[in-house]
Coordinates of C-alpha atoms and ligand atoms in Angstrom, one line a residue:
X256 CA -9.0 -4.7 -11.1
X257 CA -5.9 -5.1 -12.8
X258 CA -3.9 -7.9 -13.5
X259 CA -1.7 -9.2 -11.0
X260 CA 1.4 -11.0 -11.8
X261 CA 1.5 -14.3 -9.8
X262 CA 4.7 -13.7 -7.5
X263 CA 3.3 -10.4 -6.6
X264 CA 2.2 -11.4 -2.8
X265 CA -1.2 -10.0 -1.6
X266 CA -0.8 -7.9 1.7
X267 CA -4.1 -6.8 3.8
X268 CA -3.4 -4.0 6.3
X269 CA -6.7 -3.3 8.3
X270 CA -7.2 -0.3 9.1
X271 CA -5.7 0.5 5.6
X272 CA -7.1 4.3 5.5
X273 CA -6.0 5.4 8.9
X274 CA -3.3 7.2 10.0
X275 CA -0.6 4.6 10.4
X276 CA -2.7 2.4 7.6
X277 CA -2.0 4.9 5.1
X278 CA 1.7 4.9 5.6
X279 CA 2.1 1.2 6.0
X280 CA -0.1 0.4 2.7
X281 CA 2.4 2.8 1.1
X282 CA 5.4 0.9 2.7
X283 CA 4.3 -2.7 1.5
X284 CA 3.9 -1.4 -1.8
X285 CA 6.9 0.2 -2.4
X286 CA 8.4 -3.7 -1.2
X287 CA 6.2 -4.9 -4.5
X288 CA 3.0 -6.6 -2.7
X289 CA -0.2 -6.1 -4.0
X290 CA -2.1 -4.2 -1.8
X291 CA -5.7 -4.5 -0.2
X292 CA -6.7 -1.7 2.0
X293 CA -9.3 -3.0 4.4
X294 CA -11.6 -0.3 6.1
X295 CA -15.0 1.2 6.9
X296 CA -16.5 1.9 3.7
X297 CA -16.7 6.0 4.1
X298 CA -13.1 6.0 4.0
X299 CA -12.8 4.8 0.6
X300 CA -12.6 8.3 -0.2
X301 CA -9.0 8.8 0.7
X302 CA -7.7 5.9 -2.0
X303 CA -7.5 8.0 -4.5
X304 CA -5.6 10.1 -2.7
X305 CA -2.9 7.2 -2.3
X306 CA -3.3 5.7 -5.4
X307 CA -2.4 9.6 -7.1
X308 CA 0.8 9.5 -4.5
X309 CA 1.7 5.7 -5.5
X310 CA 1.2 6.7 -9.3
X311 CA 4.7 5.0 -10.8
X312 CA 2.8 1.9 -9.0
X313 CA -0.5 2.1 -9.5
X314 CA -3.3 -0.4 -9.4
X315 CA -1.4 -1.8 -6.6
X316 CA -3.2 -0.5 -3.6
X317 CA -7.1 -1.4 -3.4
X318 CA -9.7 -0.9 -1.6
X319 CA -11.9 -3.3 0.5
X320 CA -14.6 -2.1 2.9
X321 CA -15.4 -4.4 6.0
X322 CA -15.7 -3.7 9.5
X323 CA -13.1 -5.9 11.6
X324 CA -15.5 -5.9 15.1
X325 CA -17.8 -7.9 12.8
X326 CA -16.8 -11.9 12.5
X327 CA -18.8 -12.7 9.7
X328 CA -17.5 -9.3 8.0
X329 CA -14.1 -10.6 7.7
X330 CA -14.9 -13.8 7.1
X331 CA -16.4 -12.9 3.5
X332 CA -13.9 -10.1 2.5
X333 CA -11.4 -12.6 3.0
X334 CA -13.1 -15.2 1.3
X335 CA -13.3 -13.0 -1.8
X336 CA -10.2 -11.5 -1.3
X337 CA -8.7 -15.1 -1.8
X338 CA -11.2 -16.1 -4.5
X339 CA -9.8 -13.2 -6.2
X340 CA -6.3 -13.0 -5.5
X341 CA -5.2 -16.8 -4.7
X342 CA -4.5 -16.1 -1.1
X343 CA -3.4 -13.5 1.4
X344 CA 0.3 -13.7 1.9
X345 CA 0.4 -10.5 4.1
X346 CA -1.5 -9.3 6.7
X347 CA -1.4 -6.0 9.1
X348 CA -4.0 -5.4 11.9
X349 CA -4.0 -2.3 12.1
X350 CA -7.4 -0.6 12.9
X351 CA -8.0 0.4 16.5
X352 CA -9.9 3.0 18.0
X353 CA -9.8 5.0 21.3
X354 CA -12.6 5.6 24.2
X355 CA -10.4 7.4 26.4
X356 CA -11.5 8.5 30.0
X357 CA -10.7 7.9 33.4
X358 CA -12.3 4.1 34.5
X359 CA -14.5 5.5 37.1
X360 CA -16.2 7.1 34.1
X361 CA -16.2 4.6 31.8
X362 CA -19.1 3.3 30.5
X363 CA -19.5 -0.7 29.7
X364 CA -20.2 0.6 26.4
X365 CA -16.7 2.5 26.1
X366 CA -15.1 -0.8 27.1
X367 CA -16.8 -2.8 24.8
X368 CA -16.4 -0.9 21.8
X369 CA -12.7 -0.9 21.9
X370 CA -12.5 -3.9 22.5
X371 CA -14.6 -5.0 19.9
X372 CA -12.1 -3.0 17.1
X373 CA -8.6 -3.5 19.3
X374 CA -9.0 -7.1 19.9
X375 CA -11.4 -8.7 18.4
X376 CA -10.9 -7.3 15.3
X377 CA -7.4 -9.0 15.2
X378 CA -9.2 -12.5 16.0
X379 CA -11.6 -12.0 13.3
X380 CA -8.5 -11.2 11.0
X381 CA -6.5 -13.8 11.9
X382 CA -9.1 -16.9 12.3
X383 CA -9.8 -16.4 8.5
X384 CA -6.5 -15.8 7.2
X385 CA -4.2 -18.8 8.9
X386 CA -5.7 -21.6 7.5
X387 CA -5.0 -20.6 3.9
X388 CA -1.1 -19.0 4.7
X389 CA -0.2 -22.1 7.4
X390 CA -1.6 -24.5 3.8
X391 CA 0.5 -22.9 1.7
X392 CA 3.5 -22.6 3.9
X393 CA 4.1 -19.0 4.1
X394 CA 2.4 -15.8 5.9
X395 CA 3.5 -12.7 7.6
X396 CA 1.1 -11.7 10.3
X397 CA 1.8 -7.9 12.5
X398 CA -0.3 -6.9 15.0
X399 CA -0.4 -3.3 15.4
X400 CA 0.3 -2.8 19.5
X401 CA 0.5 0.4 21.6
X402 CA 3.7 1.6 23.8
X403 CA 0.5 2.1 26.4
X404 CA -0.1 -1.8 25.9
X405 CA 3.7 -2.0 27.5
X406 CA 3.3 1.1 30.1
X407 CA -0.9 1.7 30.9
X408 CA -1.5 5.2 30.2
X409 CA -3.7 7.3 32.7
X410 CA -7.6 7.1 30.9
X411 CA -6.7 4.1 29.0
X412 CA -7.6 1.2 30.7
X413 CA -9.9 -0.2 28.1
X414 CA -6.9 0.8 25.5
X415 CA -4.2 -0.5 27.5
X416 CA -5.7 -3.6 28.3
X417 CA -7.0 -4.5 24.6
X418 CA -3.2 -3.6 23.4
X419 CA -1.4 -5.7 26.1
X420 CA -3.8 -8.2 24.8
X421 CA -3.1 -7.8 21.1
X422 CA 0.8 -8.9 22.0
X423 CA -0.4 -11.6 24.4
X424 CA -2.3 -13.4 20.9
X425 CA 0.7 -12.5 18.4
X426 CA 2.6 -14.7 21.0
X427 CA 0.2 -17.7 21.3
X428 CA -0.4 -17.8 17.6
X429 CA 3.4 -17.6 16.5
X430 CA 3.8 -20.4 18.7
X431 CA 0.8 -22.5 16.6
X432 CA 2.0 -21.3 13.7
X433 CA 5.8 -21.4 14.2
X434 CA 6.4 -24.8 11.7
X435 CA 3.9 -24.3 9.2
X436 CA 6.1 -20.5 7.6
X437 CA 4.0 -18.4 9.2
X438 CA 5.2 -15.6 11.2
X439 CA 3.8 -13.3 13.5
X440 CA 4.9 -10.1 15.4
X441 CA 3.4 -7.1 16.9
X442 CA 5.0 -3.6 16.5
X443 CA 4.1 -1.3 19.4
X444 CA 4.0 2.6 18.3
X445 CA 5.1 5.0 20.5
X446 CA 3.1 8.5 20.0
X447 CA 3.0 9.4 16.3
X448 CA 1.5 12.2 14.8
X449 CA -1.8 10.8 13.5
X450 CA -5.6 11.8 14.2
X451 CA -5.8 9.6 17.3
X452 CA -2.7 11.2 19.0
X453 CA -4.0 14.9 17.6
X454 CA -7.5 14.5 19.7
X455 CA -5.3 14.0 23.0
X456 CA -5.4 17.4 24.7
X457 CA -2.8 20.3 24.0
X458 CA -1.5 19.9 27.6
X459 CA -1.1 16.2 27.8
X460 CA 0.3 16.1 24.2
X461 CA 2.9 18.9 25.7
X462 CA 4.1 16.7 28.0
X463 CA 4.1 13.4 26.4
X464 CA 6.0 14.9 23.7
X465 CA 8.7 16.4 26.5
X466 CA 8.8 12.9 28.0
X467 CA 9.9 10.9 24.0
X468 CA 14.0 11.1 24.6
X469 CA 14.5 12.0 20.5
X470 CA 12.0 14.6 21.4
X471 CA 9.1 14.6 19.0
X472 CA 6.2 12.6 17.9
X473 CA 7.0 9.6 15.6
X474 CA 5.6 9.7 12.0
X475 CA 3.2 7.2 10.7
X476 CA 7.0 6.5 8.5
X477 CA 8.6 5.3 11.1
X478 CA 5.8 2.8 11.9
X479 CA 5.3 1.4 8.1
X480 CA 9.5 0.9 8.2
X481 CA 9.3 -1.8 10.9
X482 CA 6.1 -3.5 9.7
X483 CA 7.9 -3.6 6.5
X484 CA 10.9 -5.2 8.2
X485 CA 8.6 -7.8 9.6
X486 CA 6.5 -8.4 6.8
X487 CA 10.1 -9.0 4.0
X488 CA 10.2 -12.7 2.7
X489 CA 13.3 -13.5 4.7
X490 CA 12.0 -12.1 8.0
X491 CA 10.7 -15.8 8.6
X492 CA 13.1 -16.2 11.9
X493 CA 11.6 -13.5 13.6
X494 CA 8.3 -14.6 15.3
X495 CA 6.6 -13.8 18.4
X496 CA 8.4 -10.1 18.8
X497 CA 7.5 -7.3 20.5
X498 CA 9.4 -4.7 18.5
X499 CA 8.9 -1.5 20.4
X500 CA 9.1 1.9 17.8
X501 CA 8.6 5.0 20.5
X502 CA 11.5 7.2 20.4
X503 CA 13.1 5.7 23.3
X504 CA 10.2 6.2 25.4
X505 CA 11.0 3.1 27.7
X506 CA 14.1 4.9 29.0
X507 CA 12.5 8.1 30.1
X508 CA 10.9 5.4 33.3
Ligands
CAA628 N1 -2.0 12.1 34.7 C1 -2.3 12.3 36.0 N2 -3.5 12.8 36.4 C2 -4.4 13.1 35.5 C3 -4.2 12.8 34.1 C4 -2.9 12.3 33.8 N3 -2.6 12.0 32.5 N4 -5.3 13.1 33.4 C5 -6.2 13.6 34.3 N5 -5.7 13.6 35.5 C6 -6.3 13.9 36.8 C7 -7.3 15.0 36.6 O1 -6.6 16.3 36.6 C8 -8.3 14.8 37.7 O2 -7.8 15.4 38.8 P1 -8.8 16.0 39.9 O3 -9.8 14.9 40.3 O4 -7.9 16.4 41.0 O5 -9.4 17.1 39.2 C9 -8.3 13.3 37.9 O6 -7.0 12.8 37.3 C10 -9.4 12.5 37.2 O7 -9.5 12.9 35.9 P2 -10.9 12.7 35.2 O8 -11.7 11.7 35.9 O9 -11.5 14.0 35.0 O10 -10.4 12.0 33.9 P3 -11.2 12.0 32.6 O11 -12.1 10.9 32.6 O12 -11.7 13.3 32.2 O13 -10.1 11.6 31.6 C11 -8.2 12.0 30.2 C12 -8.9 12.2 31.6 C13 -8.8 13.0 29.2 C14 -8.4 10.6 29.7 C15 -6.8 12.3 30.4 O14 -6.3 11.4 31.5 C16 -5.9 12.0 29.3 O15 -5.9 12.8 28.3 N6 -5.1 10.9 29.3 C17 -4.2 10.6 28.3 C18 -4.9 9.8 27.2 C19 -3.9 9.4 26.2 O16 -2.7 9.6 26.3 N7 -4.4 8.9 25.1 C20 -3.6 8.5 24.0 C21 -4.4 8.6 22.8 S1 -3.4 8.2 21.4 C22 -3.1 6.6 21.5 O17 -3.6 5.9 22.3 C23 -2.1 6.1 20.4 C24 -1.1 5.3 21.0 O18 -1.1 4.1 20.9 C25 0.0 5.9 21.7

């Protein structure tokens, strides 16, 4: 691991290897944070990748494998992640699976699953890392959301439900953490073309697609730019947001 200059803030993003992850590590990076990409351990595989991209700034995305759905999990990877680094300044939950299907199909185990990634994995996140940012008087918490958090989306009840959800917490913990410098926001993508929105079928995609006014899918870009705005140093009067990045999609009901 390289050295680390001691101003350069640590930023987690969860889901660091996915298709918004990617785009956001890349974002916070570019804003000068160091880096730690948090995912299933198979996808350590794509670093390199984003490590050869980020090369004028390299060593300053990593690698950490840890599944979120597991308490104890996160609990050590941020432990050493702390040990290593002197504290997480940053962090972005942004792992999240889907199980879609129609609820008279669903399974117990289709529910639980997502929930177990979706929302839990942003209270295992989050009841590690608040202690250490609300002692040291800073943090910038963003909870990755869903536009079908804010609408419900036909087959998504388990999605829907643990997305709605992931806004309801940002809100309750911005509120306990409000006085101590620590922020925290959710962001709430519209449909973006990532591997998630790909595996939707060619006819629903169609007309999702007809119904966003600007009249495409968002890019994994446009995401990372408003976690970034959220995430800056001098965002710290901004807490407890919904800030809704879809296109326009709202206006279309
Ligand atoms: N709207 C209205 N009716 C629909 C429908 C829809 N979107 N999808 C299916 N139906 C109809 C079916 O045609 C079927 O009608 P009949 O009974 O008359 O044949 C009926 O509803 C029941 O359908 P099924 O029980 O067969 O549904 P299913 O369990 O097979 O699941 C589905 C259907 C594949 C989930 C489909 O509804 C679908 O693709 N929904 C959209 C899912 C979606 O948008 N996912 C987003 C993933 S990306 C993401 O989530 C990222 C993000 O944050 C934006």
């Amino acid at each position: 691991m390289n050295q680390i200059p001691k101003a350069r803030r640590i930023a987690v993003v969860t889901g660091g290897m996915g298709g918004l992850g990617v785009a956001i590590c890349r974002q916070l990076a570019n804003a000068g944070r160091h880096v730690i990409a948090l995912d299933l351990a198979a996808r350590v595989e794509r670093l390199a990748g984003l490590q050869h991209e980020l090369a004028d700034l390299e060593g300053i995305v990593g690698f950490e494998p840890a599944d979120v759905s597991d308490f104890e999990q996160c609990q050590q990877v941020i432990a050493r992640i702390e040990q290593q680094h002197g504290g997480i300044d940053v962090l972005v939950n942004a792992a999240g699976i889907t199980r879609d299907t129609s609820l008279r199909k669903m399974s117990p185990q289709q529910w639980h699953e997502l929930m177990r990634v979706n929302l839990d994995g942003v209270f295992n996140m989050c009841r590690h890392v608040v202690d250490g940012m609300s002692s040291r008087g800073f943090g910038r918490i963003v909870n990755i959301s869903s536009v079908n958090g804010q609408t419900g989306q036909f087959g998504q009840t388990n999605y829907s439900a643990a997305k709605a959800g992931v806004h309801g917490f940002s809100m309750a913990l911005a509120r306990e953490t409000a006085r101590r410098g620590v922020t925290v926001n959710t962001v709430s993508p519209g449909y973006c073309d990532t591997p998630m929105v790909a595996a939707v079928s060619a006819e629903v995609r169609e007309q999702i697609i007809a119904d966003i006014p600007v009249g495409r899918l968002g890019t994994p870009g446009d995401i990372a730019r408003a976690v970034g705005f959220l995430a800056a140093d001098d965002a710290g009067y901004l807490t407890g947001i919904n800030l809704p990045v879809n296109g326009g999609y709202f206006m279309s009901f």
